[in-house]
Tab-separated table of C-alpha atoms in Angstrom:
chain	number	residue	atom	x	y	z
A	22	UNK	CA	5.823	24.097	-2.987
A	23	UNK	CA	2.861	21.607	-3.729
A	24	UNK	CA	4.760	18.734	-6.248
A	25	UNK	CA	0.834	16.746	-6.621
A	26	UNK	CA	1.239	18.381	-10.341
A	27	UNK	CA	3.462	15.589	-10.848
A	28	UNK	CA	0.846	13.317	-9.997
A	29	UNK	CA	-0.667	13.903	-13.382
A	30	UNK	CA	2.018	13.154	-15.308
A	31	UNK	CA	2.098	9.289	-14.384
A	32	UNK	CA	0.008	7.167	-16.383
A	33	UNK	CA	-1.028	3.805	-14.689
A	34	UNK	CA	-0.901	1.140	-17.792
A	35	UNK	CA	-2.648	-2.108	-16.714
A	36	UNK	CA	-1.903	-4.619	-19.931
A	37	UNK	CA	-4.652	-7.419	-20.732
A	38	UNK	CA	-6.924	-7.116	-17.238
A	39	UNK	CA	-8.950	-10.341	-17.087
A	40	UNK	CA	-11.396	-8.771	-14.499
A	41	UNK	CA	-13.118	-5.709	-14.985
A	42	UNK	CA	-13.785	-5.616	-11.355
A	43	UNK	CA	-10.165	-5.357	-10.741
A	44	UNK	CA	-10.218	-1.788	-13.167
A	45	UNK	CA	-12.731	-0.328	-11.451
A	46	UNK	CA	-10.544	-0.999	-8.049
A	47	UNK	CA	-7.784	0.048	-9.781
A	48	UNK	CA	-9.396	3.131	-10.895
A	49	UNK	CA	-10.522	3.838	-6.927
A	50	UNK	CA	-7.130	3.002	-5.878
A	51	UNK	CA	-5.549	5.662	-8.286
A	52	UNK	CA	-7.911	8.260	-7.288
A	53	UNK	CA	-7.213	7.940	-3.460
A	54	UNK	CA	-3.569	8.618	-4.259
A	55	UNK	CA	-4.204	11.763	-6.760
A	56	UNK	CA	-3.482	9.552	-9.817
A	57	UNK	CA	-6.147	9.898	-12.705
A	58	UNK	CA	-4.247	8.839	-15.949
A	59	UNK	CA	-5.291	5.163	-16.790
A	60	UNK	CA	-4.783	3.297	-20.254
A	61	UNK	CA	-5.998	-0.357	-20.499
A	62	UNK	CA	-3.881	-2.592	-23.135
A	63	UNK	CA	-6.672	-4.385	-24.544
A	64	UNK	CA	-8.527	-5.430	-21.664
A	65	UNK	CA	-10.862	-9.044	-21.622
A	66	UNK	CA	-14.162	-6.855	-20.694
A	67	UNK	CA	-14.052	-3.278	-20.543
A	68	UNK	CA	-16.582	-0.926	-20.102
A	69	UNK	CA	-18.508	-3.123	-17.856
A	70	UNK	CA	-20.638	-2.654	-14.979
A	71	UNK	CA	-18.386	-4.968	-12.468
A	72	UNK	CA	-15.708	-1.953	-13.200
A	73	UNK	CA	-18.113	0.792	-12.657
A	74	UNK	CA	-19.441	-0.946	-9.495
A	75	UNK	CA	-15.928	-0.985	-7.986
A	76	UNK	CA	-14.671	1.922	-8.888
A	77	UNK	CA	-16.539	3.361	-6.143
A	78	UNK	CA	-15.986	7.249	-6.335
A	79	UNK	CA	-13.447	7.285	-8.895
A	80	UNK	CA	-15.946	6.683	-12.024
A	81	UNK	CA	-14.256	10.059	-13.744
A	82	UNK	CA	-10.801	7.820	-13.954
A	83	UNK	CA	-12.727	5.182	-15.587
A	84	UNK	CA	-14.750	7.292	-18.047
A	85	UNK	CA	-11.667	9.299	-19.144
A	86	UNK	CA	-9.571	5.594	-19.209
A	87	UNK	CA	-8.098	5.042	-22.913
A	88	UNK	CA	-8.228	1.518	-24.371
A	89	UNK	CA	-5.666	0.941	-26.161
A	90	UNK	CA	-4.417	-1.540	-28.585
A	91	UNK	CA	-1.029	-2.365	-27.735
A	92	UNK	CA	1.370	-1.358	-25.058
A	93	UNK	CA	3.023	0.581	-27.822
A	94	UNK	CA	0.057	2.640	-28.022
A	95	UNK	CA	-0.202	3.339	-24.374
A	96	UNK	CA	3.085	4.583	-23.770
A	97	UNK	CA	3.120	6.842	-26.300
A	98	UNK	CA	4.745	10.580	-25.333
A	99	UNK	CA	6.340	8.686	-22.559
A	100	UNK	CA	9.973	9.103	-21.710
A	101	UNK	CA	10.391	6.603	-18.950
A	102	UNK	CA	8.576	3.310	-18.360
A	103	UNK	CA	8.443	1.495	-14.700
A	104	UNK	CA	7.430	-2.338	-14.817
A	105	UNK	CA	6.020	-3.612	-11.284
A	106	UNK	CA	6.565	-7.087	-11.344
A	107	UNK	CA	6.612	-9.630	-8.439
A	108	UNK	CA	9.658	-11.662	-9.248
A	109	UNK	CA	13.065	-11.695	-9.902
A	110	UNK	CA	13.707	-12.300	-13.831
A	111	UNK	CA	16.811	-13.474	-15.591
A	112	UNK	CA	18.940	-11.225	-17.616
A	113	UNK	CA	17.010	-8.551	-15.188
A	114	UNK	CA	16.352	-4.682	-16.051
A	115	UNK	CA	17.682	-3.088	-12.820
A	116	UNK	CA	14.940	-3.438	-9.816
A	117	UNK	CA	14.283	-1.143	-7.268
A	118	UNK	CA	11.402	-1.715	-4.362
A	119	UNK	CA	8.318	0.243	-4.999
A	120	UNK	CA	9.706	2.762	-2.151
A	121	UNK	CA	12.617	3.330	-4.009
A	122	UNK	CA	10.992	3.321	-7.181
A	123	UNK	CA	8.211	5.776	-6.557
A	124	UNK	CA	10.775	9.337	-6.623
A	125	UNK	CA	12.618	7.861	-9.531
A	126	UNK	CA	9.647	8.072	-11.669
A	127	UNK	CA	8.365	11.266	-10.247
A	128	UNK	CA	11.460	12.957	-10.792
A	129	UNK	CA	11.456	12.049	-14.774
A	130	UNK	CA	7.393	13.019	-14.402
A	131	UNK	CA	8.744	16.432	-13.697
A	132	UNK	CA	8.544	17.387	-17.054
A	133	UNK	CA	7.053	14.649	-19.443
A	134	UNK	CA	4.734	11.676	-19.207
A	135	UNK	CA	5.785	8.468	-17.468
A	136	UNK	CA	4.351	4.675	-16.864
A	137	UNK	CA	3.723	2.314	-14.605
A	138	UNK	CA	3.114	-0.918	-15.851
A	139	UNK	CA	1.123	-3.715	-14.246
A	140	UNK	CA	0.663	-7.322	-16.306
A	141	UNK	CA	-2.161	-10.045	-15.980
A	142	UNK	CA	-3.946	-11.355	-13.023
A	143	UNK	CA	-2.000	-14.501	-13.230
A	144	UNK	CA	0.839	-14.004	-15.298
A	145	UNK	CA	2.305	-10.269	-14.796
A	146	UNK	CA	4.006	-9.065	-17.680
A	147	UNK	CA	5.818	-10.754	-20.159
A	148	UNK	CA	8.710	-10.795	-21.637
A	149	UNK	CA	7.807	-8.373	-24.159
A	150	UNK	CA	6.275	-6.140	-22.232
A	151	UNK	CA	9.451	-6.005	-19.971
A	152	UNK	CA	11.758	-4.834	-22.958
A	153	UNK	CA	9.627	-1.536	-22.773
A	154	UNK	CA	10.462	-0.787	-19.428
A	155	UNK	CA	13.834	1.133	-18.249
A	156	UNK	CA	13.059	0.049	-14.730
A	157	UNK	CA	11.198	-2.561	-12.846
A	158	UNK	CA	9.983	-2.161	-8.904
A	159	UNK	CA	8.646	-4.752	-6.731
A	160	UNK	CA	7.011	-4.696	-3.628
A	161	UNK	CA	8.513	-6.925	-0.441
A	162	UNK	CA	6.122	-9.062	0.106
A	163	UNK	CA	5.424	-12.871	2.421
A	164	UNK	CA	8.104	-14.998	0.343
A	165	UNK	CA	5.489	-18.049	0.317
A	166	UNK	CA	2.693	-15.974	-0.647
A	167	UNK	CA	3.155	-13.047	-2.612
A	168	UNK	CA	0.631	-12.669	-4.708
A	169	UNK	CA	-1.026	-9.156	-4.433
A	170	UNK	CA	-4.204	-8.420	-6.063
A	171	UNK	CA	-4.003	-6.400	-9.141
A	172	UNK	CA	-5.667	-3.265	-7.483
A	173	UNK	CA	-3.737	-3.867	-4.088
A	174	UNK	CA	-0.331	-3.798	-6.361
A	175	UNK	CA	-1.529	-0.248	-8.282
A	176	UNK	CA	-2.709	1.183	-4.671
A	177	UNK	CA	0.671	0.222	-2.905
A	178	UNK	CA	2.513	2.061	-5.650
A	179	UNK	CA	-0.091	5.105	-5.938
A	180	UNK	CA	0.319	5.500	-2.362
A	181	UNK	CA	4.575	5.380	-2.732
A	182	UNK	CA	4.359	7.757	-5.370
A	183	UNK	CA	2.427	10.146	-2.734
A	184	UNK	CA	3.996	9.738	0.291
A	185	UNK	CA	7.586	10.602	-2.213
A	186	UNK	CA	6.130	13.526	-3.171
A	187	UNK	CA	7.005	15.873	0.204
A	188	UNK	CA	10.681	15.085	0.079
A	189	UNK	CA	11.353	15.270	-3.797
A	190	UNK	CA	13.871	17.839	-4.369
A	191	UNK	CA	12.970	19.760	-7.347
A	192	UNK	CA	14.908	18.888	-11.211
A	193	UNK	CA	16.698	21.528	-12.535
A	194	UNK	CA	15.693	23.854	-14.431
A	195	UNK	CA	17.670	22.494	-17.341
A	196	UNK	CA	17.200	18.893	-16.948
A	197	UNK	CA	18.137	17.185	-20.929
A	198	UNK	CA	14.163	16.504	-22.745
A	199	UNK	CA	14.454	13.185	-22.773
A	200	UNK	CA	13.360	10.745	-26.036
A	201	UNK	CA	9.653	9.739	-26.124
A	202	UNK	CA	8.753	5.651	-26.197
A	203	UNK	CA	7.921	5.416	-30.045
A	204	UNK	CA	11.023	7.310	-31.189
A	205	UNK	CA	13.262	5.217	-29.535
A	206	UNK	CA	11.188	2.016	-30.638
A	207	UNK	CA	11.796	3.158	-33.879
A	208	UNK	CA	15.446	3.697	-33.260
A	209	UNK	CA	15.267	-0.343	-32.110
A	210	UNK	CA	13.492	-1.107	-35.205
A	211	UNK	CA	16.135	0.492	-37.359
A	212	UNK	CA	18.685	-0.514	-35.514
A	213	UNK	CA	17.394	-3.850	-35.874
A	214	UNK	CA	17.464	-3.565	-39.403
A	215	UNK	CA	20.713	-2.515	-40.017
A	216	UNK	CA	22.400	-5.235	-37.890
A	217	UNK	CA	20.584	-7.692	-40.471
A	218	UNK	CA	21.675	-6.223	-43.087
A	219	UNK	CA	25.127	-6.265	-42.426
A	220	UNK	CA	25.043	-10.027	-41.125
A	221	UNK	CA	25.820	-9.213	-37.520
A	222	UNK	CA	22.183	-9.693	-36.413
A	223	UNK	CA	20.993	-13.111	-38.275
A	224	UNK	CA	16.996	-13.271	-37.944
A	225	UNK	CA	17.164	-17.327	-38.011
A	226	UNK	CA	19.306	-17.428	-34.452
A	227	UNK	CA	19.278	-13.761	-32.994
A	228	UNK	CA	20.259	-14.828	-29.275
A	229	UNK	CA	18.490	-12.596	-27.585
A	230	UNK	CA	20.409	-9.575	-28.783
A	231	UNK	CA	17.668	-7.204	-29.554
A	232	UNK	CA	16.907	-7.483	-25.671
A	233	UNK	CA	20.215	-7.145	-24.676
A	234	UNK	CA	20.658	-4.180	-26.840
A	235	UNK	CA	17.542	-2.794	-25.668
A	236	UNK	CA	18.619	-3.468	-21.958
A	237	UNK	CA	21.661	-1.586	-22.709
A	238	UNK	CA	19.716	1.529	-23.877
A	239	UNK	CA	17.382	1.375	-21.464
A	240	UNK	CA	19.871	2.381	-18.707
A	241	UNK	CA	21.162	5.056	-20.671
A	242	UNK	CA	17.889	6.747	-20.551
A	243	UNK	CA	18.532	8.551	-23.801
A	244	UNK	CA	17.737	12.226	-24.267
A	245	UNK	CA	16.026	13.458	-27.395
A	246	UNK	CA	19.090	15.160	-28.955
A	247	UNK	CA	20.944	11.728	-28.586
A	248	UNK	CA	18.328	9.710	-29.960
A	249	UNK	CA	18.568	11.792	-33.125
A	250	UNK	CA	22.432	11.155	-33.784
A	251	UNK	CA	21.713	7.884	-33.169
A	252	UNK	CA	19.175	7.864	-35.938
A	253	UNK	CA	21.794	9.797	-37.878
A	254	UNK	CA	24.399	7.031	-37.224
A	255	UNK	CA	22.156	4.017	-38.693
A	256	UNK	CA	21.085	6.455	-41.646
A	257	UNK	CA	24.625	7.133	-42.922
A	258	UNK	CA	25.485	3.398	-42.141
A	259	UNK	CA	22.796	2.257	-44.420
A	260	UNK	CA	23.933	4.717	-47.187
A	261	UNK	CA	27.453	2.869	-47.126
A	262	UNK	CA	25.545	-0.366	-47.664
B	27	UNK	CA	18.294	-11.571	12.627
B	28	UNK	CA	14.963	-12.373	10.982
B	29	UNK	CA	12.022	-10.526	12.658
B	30	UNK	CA	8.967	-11.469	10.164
B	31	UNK	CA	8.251	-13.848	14.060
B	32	UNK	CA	7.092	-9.669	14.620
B	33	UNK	CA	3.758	-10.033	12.423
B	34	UNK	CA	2.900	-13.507	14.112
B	35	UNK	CA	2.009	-11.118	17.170
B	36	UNK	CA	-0.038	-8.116	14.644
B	37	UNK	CA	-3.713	-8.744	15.009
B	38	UNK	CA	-6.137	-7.116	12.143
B	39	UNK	CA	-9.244	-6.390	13.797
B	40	UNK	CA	-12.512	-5.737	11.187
B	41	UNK	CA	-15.076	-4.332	12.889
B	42	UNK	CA	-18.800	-4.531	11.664
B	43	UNK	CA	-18.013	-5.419	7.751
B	44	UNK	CA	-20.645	-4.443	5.665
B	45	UNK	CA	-19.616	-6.566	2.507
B	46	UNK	CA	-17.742	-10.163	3.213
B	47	UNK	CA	-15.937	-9.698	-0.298
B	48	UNK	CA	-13.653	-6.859	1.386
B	49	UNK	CA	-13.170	-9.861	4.411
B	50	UNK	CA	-11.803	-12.180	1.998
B	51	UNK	CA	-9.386	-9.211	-0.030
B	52	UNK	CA	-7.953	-8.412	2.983
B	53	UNK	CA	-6.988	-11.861	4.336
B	54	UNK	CA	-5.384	-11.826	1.019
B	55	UNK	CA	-3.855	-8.848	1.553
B	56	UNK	CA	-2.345	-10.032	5.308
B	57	UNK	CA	-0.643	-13.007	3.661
B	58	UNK	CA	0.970	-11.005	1.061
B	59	UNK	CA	2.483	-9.140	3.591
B	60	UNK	CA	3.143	-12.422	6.265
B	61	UNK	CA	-0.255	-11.732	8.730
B	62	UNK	CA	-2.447	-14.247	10.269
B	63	UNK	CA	-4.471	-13.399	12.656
B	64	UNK	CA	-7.350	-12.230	11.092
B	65	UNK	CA	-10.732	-11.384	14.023
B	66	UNK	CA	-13.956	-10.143	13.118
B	67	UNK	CA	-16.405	-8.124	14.898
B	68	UNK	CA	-19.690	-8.798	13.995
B	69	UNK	CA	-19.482	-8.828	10.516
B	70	UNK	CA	-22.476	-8.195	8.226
B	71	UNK	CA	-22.061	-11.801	6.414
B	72	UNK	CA	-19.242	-14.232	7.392
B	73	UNK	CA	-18.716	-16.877	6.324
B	74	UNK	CA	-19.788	-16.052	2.863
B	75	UNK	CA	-19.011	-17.598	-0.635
B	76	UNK	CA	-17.867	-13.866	-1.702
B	77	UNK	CA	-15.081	-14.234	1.098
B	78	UNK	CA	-13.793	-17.255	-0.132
B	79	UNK	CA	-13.665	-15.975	-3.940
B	80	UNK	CA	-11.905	-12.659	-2.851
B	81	UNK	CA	-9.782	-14.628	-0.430
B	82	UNK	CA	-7.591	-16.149	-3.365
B	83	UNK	CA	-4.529	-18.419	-2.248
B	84	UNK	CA	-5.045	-16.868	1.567
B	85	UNK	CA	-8.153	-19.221	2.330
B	86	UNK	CA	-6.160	-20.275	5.861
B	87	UNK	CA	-6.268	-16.685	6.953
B	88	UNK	CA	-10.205	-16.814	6.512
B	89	UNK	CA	-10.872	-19.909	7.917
B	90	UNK	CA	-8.862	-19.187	11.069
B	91	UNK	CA	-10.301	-15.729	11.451
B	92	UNK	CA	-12.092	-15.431	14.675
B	93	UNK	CA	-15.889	-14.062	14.822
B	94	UNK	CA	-16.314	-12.375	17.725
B	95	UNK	CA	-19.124	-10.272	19.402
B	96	UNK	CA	-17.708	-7.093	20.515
B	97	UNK	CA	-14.404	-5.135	19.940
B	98	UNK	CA	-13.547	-6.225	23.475
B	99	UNK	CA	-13.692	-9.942	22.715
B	100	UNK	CA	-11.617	-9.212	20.015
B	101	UNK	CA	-8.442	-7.152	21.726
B	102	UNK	CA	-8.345	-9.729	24.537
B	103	UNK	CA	-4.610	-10.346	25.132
B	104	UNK	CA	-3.401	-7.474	23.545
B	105	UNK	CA	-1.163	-4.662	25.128
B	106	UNK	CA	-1.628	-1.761	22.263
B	107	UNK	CA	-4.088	-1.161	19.840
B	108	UNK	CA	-3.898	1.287	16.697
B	109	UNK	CA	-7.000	2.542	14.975
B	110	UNK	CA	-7.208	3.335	11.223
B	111	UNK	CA	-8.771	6.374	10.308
B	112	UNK	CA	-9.060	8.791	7.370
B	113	UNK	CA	-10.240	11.950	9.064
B	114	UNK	CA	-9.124	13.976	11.875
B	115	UNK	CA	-11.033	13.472	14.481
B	116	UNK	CA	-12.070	15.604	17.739
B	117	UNK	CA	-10.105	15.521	21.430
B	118	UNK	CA	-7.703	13.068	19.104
B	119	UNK	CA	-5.213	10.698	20.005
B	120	UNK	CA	-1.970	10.887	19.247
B	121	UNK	CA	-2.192	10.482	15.110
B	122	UNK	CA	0.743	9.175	13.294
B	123	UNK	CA	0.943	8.392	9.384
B	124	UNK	CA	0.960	4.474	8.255
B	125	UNK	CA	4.501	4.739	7.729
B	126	UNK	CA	5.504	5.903	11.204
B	127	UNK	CA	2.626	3.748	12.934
B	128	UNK	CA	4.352	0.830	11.268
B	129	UNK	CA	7.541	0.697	13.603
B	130	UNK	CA	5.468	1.762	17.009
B	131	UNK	CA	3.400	-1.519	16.368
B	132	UNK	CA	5.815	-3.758	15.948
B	133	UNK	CA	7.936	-2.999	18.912
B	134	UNK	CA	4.854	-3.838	21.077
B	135	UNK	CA	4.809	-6.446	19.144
B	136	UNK	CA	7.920	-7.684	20.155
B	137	UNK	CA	6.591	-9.720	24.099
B	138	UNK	CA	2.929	-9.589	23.227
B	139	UNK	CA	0.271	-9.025	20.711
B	140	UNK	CA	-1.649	-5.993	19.174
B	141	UNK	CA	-4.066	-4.909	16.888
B	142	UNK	CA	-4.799	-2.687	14.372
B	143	UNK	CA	-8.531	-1.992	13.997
B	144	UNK	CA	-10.445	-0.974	10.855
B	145	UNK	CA	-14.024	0.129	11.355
B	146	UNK	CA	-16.654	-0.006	8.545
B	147	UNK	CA	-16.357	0.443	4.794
B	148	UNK	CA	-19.143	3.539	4.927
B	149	UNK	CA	-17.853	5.507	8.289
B	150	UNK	CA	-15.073	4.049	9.906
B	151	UNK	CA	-14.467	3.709	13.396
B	152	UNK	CA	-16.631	5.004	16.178
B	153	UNK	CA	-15.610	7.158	18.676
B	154	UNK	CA	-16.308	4.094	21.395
B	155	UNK	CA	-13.881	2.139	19.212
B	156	UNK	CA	-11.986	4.647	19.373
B	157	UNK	CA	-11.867	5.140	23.211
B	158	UNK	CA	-10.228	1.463	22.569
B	159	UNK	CA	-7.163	2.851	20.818
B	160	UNK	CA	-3.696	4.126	22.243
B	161	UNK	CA	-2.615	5.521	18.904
B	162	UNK	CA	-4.478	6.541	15.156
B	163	UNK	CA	-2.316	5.406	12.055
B	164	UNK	CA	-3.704	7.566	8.690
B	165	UNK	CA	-3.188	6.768	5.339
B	166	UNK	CA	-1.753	9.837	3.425
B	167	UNK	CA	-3.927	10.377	0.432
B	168	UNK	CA	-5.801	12.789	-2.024
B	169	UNK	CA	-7.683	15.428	-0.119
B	170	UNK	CA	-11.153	15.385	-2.444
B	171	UNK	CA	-10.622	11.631	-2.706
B	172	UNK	CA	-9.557	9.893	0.606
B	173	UNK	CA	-12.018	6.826	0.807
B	174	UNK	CA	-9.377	3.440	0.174
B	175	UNK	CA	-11.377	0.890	0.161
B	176	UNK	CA	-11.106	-1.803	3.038
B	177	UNK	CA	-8.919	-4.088	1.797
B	178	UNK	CA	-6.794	-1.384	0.093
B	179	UNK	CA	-5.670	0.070	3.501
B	180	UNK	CA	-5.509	-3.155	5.580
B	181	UNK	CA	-3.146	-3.687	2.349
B	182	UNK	CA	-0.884	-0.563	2.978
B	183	UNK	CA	-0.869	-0.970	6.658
B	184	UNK	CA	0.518	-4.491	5.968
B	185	UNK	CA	2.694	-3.371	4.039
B	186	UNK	CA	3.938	-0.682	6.118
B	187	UNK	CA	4.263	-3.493	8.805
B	188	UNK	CA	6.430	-5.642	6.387
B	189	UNK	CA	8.708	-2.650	5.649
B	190	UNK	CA	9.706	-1.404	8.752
B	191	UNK	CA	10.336	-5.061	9.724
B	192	UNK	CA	14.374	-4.814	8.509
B	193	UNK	CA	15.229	-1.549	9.489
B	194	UNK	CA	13.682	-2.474	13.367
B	195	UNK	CA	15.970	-1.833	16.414
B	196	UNK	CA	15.785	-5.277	18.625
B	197	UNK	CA	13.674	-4.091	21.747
B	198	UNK	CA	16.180	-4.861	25.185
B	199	UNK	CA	15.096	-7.836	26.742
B	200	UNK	CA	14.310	-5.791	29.854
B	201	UNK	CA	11.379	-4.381	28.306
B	202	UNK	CA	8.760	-4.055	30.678
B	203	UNK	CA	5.629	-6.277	30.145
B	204	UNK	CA	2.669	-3.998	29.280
B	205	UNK	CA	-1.076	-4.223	30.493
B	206	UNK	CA	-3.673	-6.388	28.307
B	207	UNK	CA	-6.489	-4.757	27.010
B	208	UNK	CA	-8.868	-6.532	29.154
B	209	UNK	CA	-7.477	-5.844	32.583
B	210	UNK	CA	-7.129	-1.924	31.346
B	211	UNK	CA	-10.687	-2.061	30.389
B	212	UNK	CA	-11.440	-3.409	34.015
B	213	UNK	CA	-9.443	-0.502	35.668
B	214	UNK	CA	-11.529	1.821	34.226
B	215	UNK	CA	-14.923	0.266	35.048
B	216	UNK	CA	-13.242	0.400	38.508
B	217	UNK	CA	-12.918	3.833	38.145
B	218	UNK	CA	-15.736	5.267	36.663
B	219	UNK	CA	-17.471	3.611	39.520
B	220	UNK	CA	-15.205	5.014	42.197
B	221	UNK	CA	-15.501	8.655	40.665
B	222	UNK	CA	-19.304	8.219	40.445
B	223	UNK	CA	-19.283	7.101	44.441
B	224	UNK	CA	-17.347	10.159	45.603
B	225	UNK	CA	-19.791	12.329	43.378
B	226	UNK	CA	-16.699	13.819	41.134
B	227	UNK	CA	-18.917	12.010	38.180
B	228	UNK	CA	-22.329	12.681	37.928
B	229	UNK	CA	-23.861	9.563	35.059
B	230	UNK	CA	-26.316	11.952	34.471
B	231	UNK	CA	-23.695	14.758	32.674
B	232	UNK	CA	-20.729	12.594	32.313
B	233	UNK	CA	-18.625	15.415	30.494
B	234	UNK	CA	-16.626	13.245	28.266
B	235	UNK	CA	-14.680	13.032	31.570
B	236	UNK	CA	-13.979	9.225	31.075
B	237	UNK	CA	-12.888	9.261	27.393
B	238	UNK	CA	-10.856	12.264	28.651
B	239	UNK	CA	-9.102	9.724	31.563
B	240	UNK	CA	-9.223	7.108	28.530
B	241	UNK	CA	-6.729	9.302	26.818
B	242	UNK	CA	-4.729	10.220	29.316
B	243	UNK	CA	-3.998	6.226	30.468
B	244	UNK	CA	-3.794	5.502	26.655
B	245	UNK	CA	-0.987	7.847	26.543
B	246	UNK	CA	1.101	6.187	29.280
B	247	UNK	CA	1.085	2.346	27.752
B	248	UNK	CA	0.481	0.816	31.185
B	249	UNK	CA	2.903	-1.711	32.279
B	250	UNK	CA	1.387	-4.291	34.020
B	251	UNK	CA	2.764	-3.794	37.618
B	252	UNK	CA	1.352	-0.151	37.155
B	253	UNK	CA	-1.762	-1.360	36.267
B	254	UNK	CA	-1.863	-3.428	39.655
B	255	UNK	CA	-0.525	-0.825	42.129
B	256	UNK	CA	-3.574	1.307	40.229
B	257	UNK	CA	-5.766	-1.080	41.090
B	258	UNK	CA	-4.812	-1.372	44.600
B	259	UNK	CA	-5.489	2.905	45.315
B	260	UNK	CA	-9.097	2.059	44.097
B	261	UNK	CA	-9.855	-0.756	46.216
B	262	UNK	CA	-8.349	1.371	49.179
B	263	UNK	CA	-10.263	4.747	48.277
B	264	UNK	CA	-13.310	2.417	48.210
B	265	UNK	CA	-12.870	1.256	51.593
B	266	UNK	CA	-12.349	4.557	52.848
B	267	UNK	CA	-16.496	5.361	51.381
């Protein structure tokens, strides 16, 4: 059976791109691979004719690119977000390398939208960013030099994600709908909320406990029908209040 | 037992680049991935200021790459050369995917060097390039949409190349040293000239006969003793005119 259908279920999300030269390769690098979902997180210049003039080919993924104006708004409908990220980071998300990464994300694609994350040119993605994501991949690269180009980093995934495709076993019929990105940021904004309220969470010194919560979560990969007790928890916890 | 020594022996071979911007990407793209050798075969513009911007932290790749005037020039030394191509071609050699290519390389590259060769940004490789090649590596990738850009696929192949590196059986040291591309090259001006003296060649309706021969020696990997005693039945059927 042809799985490339999955293909269009990954979005590539490329957050605060300082050269539009690097979209338009970006753009041309998704294409190659079957990919043609891109959202730009408030990019430094975007449209612009550097992007068009590498984009080569691919100048339908760059016309039909969203802008968006947070990462919040371009993983919306998501249910599982992949950070690619070229170093190890403390209190780390669990890291697989892009090879590994690539069928993990196709096989939550199987049914609803996914993300692949990239961060600046020079920085990658902060901190923030990487309390979105349920999963980061890196590629092995030259220990003393392993700076990839933006575009370079999006193709080496794209091309993972294809060359996974042939193998993937199929999910089940009855795989669990998993919970979409701004339902459970809501659920962390609630939750957030209540642990203030009842003193456990103080706002003045919170010790990184929202990410550790969030961390937590994250793994779980919650499903739609446990989000909502969830909600239901902090609602009737509030009432007590 | 570390093996990245492996990618000291991997040459990247650009032949005829139209744009020195792509030249400078890809040295960028060999460091990320631990290659050096970087040769160039009459490139359209080298050195060029575009090189150097594209080039990033990998400005040591670029300044030791090697111009040189002919494919030849630039596969002297080597023992086995892969060719990187996005179409099927005609009479084809053997043709594996990056990711199996990756592996063949490398135990070559174990006693001497190689090369993989990348033709031009608009066509590719010629088929006389091509006649220079014991194996095709191809890039899987979207049938309407196949064209990866130049430093996009020297990127994957690198890749592929750092990948395989753990997973890589140590050759035996009784590995037989192979033929370099030169002295190959001279065996079969030797021969076309012997088949032309007996009359089995006519110049004037060649038949593809020595690209067929090409093939057929490309297939063996000559060893270099081989490549002597094959030289030797030339020189004797020559005496025998």
């Amino acid at each position: 059976m042809n799985k490339t259908f999955l293909l269009n279920n990954v979005r590539i999300v490329l957050s605060h791109t300082s050269h539009p030269g690097n979209i338009g390769s970006a753009a041309r690098a998704m294409k190659t691979m079957g990919l043609a979902d891109l959202r730009l997180v408030n990019p430094k210049r975007f449209p612009d004719p550097a992007a068009h003039a590498m984009s080569s080919g691919a100048l339908d993924v760059l016309d039909n690119a969203r802008v968006c104006a947070s990462l919040e708004e371009a993983l919306s409908g998501c249910v599982f977000t992949v950070g690619c990220t070229a170093r190890r980071r403390d209190l780390s998300h669990p890291m697989l390398s892009a090879r590994d990464a690539a069928p993990v994300l196709l096989k939550h694609a199987a049914r609803q939208p996914v993300a692949l994350v990239f961060g600046t040119e020079m920085s990658g993605l902060t901190n923030a960013e990487l309390d979105r994501c349920q999963l980061l991949a890196h590629i092995p690269s030259n220990p003393d030099y392993s700076s990839l180009n933006l575009a370079s980093a999006v193709q080496v995934l794209a091309y993972e994600l294809r060359c996974a495709l042939p193998g993937l076993p199929l999910p089940p019929a009855d795989t669990p709908e998993l919970a979409q990105h701004e339902d459970v940021e809501l659920f962390y904004h609630q939750l957030e909320r209540t642990l203030i309220s009842t003193g456990f969470l103080n706002p003045a010194a919170p010790r990184r406990l929202m990410t550790r919560l969030r961390r937590l979560y994250a793994r779980t990969l919650l499903e739609k029908e446990e989000l909502n007790f969830l909600m239901g928890i902090l609602k009737a916890m509030r009432k007590v209040d």
